[in-house]
């Protein structure tokens, strides 16, 4: 539907989005490690089966071979979110996280953002598994966690201008609520009409629900919802007269 490029939304509480950058770095490193073995390679196969979320294994109707059990099964509710099928799968998720993650980390704080991200990933896996508990196909990708970040951004910053490539080719500056609401609605539509597709729309929706709820309870107390904040620059002194503060939003 759209590709996010940049948002005009400064950081207010942190100097740099260290957790967001670390998550992106880990995802890239994991993809590089698995990509080096090639598609269908032994390392890739072991990583996908051992770290991916497999509903049938999680709910006890199937078992992995002992040599593929890399982590305890409950950990796969999170580890799956650090694996990606190909470069475009990785790039799309990391681009969304790069554009929107910094402001959510700013609103929550570093540690709480990490917890938020991992819980959104787990919520995505949980809903995916509940809707298809017998599936033996591994779920991989950060889409569930990133969907939580997108939902949180929509709750906190719907009026911020975001530059997007509409339909992948038309650059437009839009209030965030327009592309993000369309994106959220698209996920709910696709889970109904794309039953046989290779995308887990349920994981996206699980992340969306978790992100929208968690950001309300985990954000800093002084961070308002729905951009209910007026940022006023210092008074400008001109010829001995103080000009009243004029509300405006600082651009990045």
PDB file of N, CA, C and O in Angstrom, residues 29-62:
ATOM      1  N   UNK A  29      22.142  -8.911  11.130  1.00  0.00           N
ATOM      2  CA  UNK A  29      23.192  -9.899  11.352  1.00  0.00           C
ATOM      3  C   UNK A  29      22.652 -11.324  11.243  1.00  0.00           C
ATOM      4  O   UNK A  29      23.305 -12.193  10.647  1.00  0.00           O
ATOM      5  N   UNK A  30      21.473 -11.558  11.801  1.00  0.00           N
ATOM      6  CA  UNK A  30      20.875 -12.904  11.708  1.00  0.00           C
ATOM      7  C   UNK A  30      20.575 -13.239  10.260  1.00  0.00           C
ATOM      8  O   UNK A  30      20.836 -14.367   9.801  1.00  0.00           O
ATOM      9  N   UNK A  31      20.046 -12.263   9.510  1.00  0.00           N
ATOM     10  CA  UNK A  31      19.749 -12.533   8.103  1.00  0.00           C
ATOM     11  C   UNK A  31      21.032 -12.818   7.315  1.00  0.00           C
ATOM     12  O   UNK A  31      21.069 -13.739   6.489  1.00  0.00           O
ATOM     13  N   UNK A  32      22.079 -12.057   7.576  1.00  0.00           N
ATOM     14  CA  UNK A  32      23.344 -12.284   6.880  1.00  0.00           C
ATOM     15  C   UNK A  32      23.885 -13.674   7.190  1.00  0.00           C
ATOM     16  O   UNK A  32      24.389 -14.376   6.303  1.00  0.00           O
ATOM     17  N   UNK A  33      23.794 -14.080   8.454  1.00  0.00           N
ATOM     18  CA  UNK A  33      24.305 -15.390   8.849  1.00  0.00           C
ATOM     19  C   UNK A  33      23.557 -16.516   8.154  1.00  0.00           C
ATOM     20  O   UNK A  33      24.163 -17.493   7.695  1.00  0.00           O
ATOM     21  N   UNK A  34      22.242 -16.386   8.067  1.00  0.00           N
ATOM     22  CA  UNK A  34      21.459 -17.446   7.416  1.00  0.00           C
ATOM     23  C   UNK A  34      21.558 -17.353   5.905  1.00  0.00           C
ATOM     24  O   UNK A  34      21.579 -18.378   5.207  1.00  0.00           O
ATOM     25  N   UNK A  35      21.651 -16.133   5.369  1.00  0.00           N
ATOM     26  CA  UNK A  35      21.724 -15.977   3.910  1.00  0.00           C
ATOM     27  C   UNK A  35      23.016 -16.556   3.350  1.00  0.00           C
ATOM     28  O   UNK A  35      23.055 -17.020   2.206  1.00  0.00           O
ATOM     29  N   UNK A  36      24.064 -16.537   4.151  1.00  0.00           N
ATOM     30  CA  UNK A  36      25.350 -17.062   3.673  1.00  0.00           C
ATOM     31  C   UNK A  36      25.288 -18.547   3.369  1.00  0.00           C
ATOM     32  O   UNK A  36      26.043 -19.056   2.535  1.00  0.00           O
ATOM     33  N   UNK A  37      24.393 -19.251   4.046  1.00  0.00           N
ATOM     34  CA  UNK A  37      24.276 -20.689   3.786  1.00  0.00           C
ATOM     35  C   UNK A  37      23.397 -20.985   2.578  1.00  0.00           C
ATOM     36  O   UNK A  37      23.292 -22.127   2.146  1.00  0.00           O
ATOM     37  N   UNK A  38      22.740 -19.928   2.062  1.00  0.00           N
ATOM     38  CA  UNK A  38      21.898 -20.098   0.887  1.00  0.00           C
ATOM     39  C   UNK A  38      20.517 -20.593   1.240  1.00  0.00           C
ATOM     40  O   UNK A  38      20.301 -21.201   2.288  1.00  0.00           O
ATOM     41  N   UNK A  39      19.564 -20.315   0.334  1.00  0.00           N
ATOM     42  CA  UNK A  39      18.188 -20.765   0.565  1.00  0.00           C
ATOM     43  C   UNK A  39      18.142 -22.284   0.594  1.00  0.00           C
ATOM     44  O   UNK A  39      18.625 -22.956  -0.314  1.00  0.00           O
ATOM     45  N   UNK A  40      17.568 -22.826   1.663  1.00  0.00           N
ATOM     46  CA  UNK A  40      17.508 -24.274   1.807  1.00  0.00           C
ATOM     47  C   UNK A  40      18.767 -24.872   2.377  1.00  0.00           C
ATOM     48  O   UNK A  40      18.873 -26.104   2.494  1.00  0.00           O
ATOM     49  N   UNK A  41      19.756 -24.029   2.744  1.00  0.00           N
ATOM     50  CA  UNK A  41      20.982 -24.525   3.330  1.00  0.00           C
ATOM     51  C   UNK A  41      20.751 -25.087   4.723  1.00  0.00           C
ATOM     52  O   UNK A  41      19.726 -24.833   5.359  1.00  0.00           O
ATOM     53  N   UNK A  42      21.728 -25.814   5.223  1.00  0.00           N
ATOM     54  CA  UNK A  42      21.573 -26.479   6.518  1.00  0.00           C
ATOM     55  C   UNK A  42      21.383 -25.469   7.642  1.00  0.00           C
ATOM     56  O   UNK A  42      20.534 -25.664   8.525  1.00  0.00           O
ATOM     57  N   UNK A  43      22.156 -24.379   7.631  1.00  0.00           N
ATOM     58  CA  UNK A  43      22.034 -23.379   8.694  1.00  0.00           C
ATOM     59  C   UNK A  43      20.678 -22.695   8.651  1.00  0.00           C
ATOM     60  O   UNK A  43      20.030 -22.502   9.689  1.00  0.00           O
ATOM     61  N   UNK A  44      20.249 -22.332   7.444  1.00  0.00           N
ATOM     62  CA  UNK A  44      18.944 -21.681   7.300  1.00  0.00           C
ATOM     63  C   UNK A  44      17.826 -22.599   7.753  1.00  0.00           C
ATOM     64  O   UNK A  44      16.909 -22.187   8.486  1.00  0.00           O
ATOM     65  N   UNK A  45      17.894 -23.847   7.336  1.00  0.00           N
ATOM     66  CA  UNK A  45      16.867 -24.821   7.709  1.00  0.00           C
ATOM     67  C   UNK A  45      16.808 -25.015   9.220  1.00  0.00           C
ATOM     68  O   UNK A  45      15.738 -25.023   9.831  1.00  0.00           O
ATOM     69  N   UNK A  46      17.974 -25.123   9.849  1.00  0.00           N
ATOM     70  CA  UNK A  46      18.022 -25.323  11.296  1.00  0.00           C
ATOM     71  C   UNK A  46      17.490 -24.093  12.030  1.00  0.00           C
ATOM     72  O   UNK A  46      16.760 -24.221  13.024  1.00  0.00           O
ATOM     73  N   UNK A  47      17.839 -22.908  11.538  1.00  0.00           N
ATOM     74  CA  UNK A  47      17.394 -21.675  12.192  1.00  0.00           C
ATOM     75  C   UNK A  47      15.886 -21.513  12.086  1.00  0.00           C
ATOM     76  O   UNK A  47      15.214 -21.169  13.071  1.00  0.00           O
ATOM     77  N   UNK A  48      15.348 -21.759  10.896  1.00  0.00           N
ATOM     78  CA  UNK A  48      13.909 -21.579  10.693  1.00  0.00           C
ATOM     79  C   UNK A  48      13.113 -22.571  11.526  1.00  0.00           C
ATOM     80  O   UNK A  48      12.107 -22.210  12.156  1.00  0.00           O
ATOM     81  N   UNK A  49      13.549 -23.817  11.574  1.00  0.00           N
ATOM     82  CA  UNK A  49      12.817 -24.832  12.335  1.00  0.00           C
ATOM     83  C   UNK A  49      13.061 -24.704  13.838  1.00  0.00           C
ATOM     84  O   UNK A  49      12.146 -24.915  14.640  1.00  0.00           O
ATOM     85  N   UNK A  50      14.268 -24.338  14.207  1.00  0.00           N
ATOM     86  CA  UNK A  50      14.602 -24.289  15.625  1.00  0.00           C
ATOM     87  C   UNK A  50      14.233 -22.985  16.308  1.00  0.00           C
ATOM     88  O   UNK A  50      13.989 -22.974  17.518  1.00  0.00           O
ATOM     89  N   UNK A  51      14.176 -21.884  15.542  1.00  0.00           N
ATOM     90  CA  UNK A  51      13.876 -20.577  16.124  1.00  0.00           C
ATOM     91  C   UNK A  51      12.541 -20.016  15.661  1.00  0.00           C
ATOM     92  O   UNK A  51      12.014 -19.083  16.269  1.00  0.00           O
ATOM     93  N   UNK A  52      11.999 -20.553  14.570  1.00  0.00           N
ATOM     94  CA  UNK A  52      10.698 -20.105  14.103  1.00  0.00           C
ATOM     95  C   UNK A  52       9.590 -20.614  15.010  1.00  0.00           C
ATOM     96  O   UNK A  52       9.764 -21.582  15.758  1.00  0.00           O
ATOM     97  N   UNK A  53       8.448 -19.944  14.945  1.00  0.00           N
ATOM     98  CA  UNK A  53       7.297 -20.352  15.760  1.00  0.00           C
ATOM     99  C   UNK A  53       6.445 -21.328  14.959  1.00  0.00           C
ATOM    100  O   UNK A  53       5.906 -20.988  13.906  1.00  0.00           O
ATOM    101  N   UNK A  54       6.309 -22.557  15.453  1.00  0.00           N
ATOM    102  CA  UNK A  54       5.525 -23.601  14.785  1.00  0.00           C
ATOM    103  C   UNK A  54       4.341 -23.945  15.683  1.00  0.00           C
ATOM    104  O   UNK A  54       4.513 -24.571  16.733  1.00  0.00           O
ATOM    105  N   UNK A  55       3.130 -23.552  15.310  1.00  0.00           N
ATOM    106  CA  UNK A  55       1.971 -23.780  16.176  1.00  0.00           C
ATOM    107  C   UNK A  55       1.804 -25.229  16.616  1.00  0.00           C
ATOM    108  O   UNK A  55       1.506 -25.495  17.790  1.00  0.00           O
ATOM    109  N   UNK A  56       1.971 -26.170  15.692  1.00  0.00           N
ATOM    110  CA  UNK A  56       1.764 -27.580  16.044  1.00  0.00           C
ATOM    111  C   UNK A  56       2.747 -28.026  17.118  1.00  0.00           C
ATOM    112  O   UNK A  56       2.401 -28.836  17.996  1.00  0.00           O
ATOM    113  N   UNK A  57       3.951 -27.510  17.074  1.00  0.00           N
ATOM    114  CA  UNK A  57       4.949 -27.852  18.098  1.00  0.00           C
ATOM    115  C   UNK A  57       4.615 -27.138  19.406  1.00  0.00           C
ATOM    116  O   UNK A  57       4.696 -27.720  20.490  1.00  0.00           O
ATOM    117  N   UNK A  58       4.210 -25.872  19.300  1.00  0.00           N
ATOM    118  CA  UNK A  58       3.892 -25.100  20.498  1.00  0.00           C
ATOM    119  C   UNK A  58       2.729 -25.704  21.271  1.00  0.00           C
ATOM    120  O   UNK A  58       2.709 -25.669  22.511  1.00  0.00           O
ATOM    121  N   UNK A  59       1.760 -26.296  20.546  1.00  0.00           N
ATOM    122  CA  UNK A  59       0.575 -26.843  21.200  1.00  0.00           C
ATOM    123  C   UNK A  59       0.629 -28.352  21.364  1.00  0.00           C
ATOM    124  O   UNK A  59      -0.369 -28.982  21.741  1.00  0.00           O
ATOM    125  N   UNK A  60       1.779 -28.957  21.066  1.00  0.00           N
ATOM    126  CA  UNK A  60       1.998 -30.356  21.405  1.00  0.00           C
ATOM    127  C   UNK A  60       1.495 -31.391  20.431  1.00  0.00           C
ATOM    128  O   UNK A  60       1.559 -32.582  20.719  1.00  0.00           O
ATOM    129  N   UNK A  61       1.012 -30.990  19.239  1.00  0.00           N
ATOM    130  CA  UNK A  61       0.531 -31.986  18.275  1.00  0.00           C
ATOM    131  C   UNK A  61       1.641 -32.466  17.349  1.00  0.00           C
ATOM    132  O   UNK A  61       1.431 -33.365  16.533  1.00  0.00           O
ATOM    133  N   UNK A  62       2.820 -31.886  17.453  1.00  0.00           N
ATOM    134  CA  UNK A  62       3.969 -32.319  16.663  1.00  0.00           C
ATOM    135  C   UNK A  62       5.223 -32.046  17.490  1.00  0.00           C
ATOM    136  O   UNK A  62       5.204 -31.271  18.454  1.00  0.00           O
TER     137      UNK A  62
END
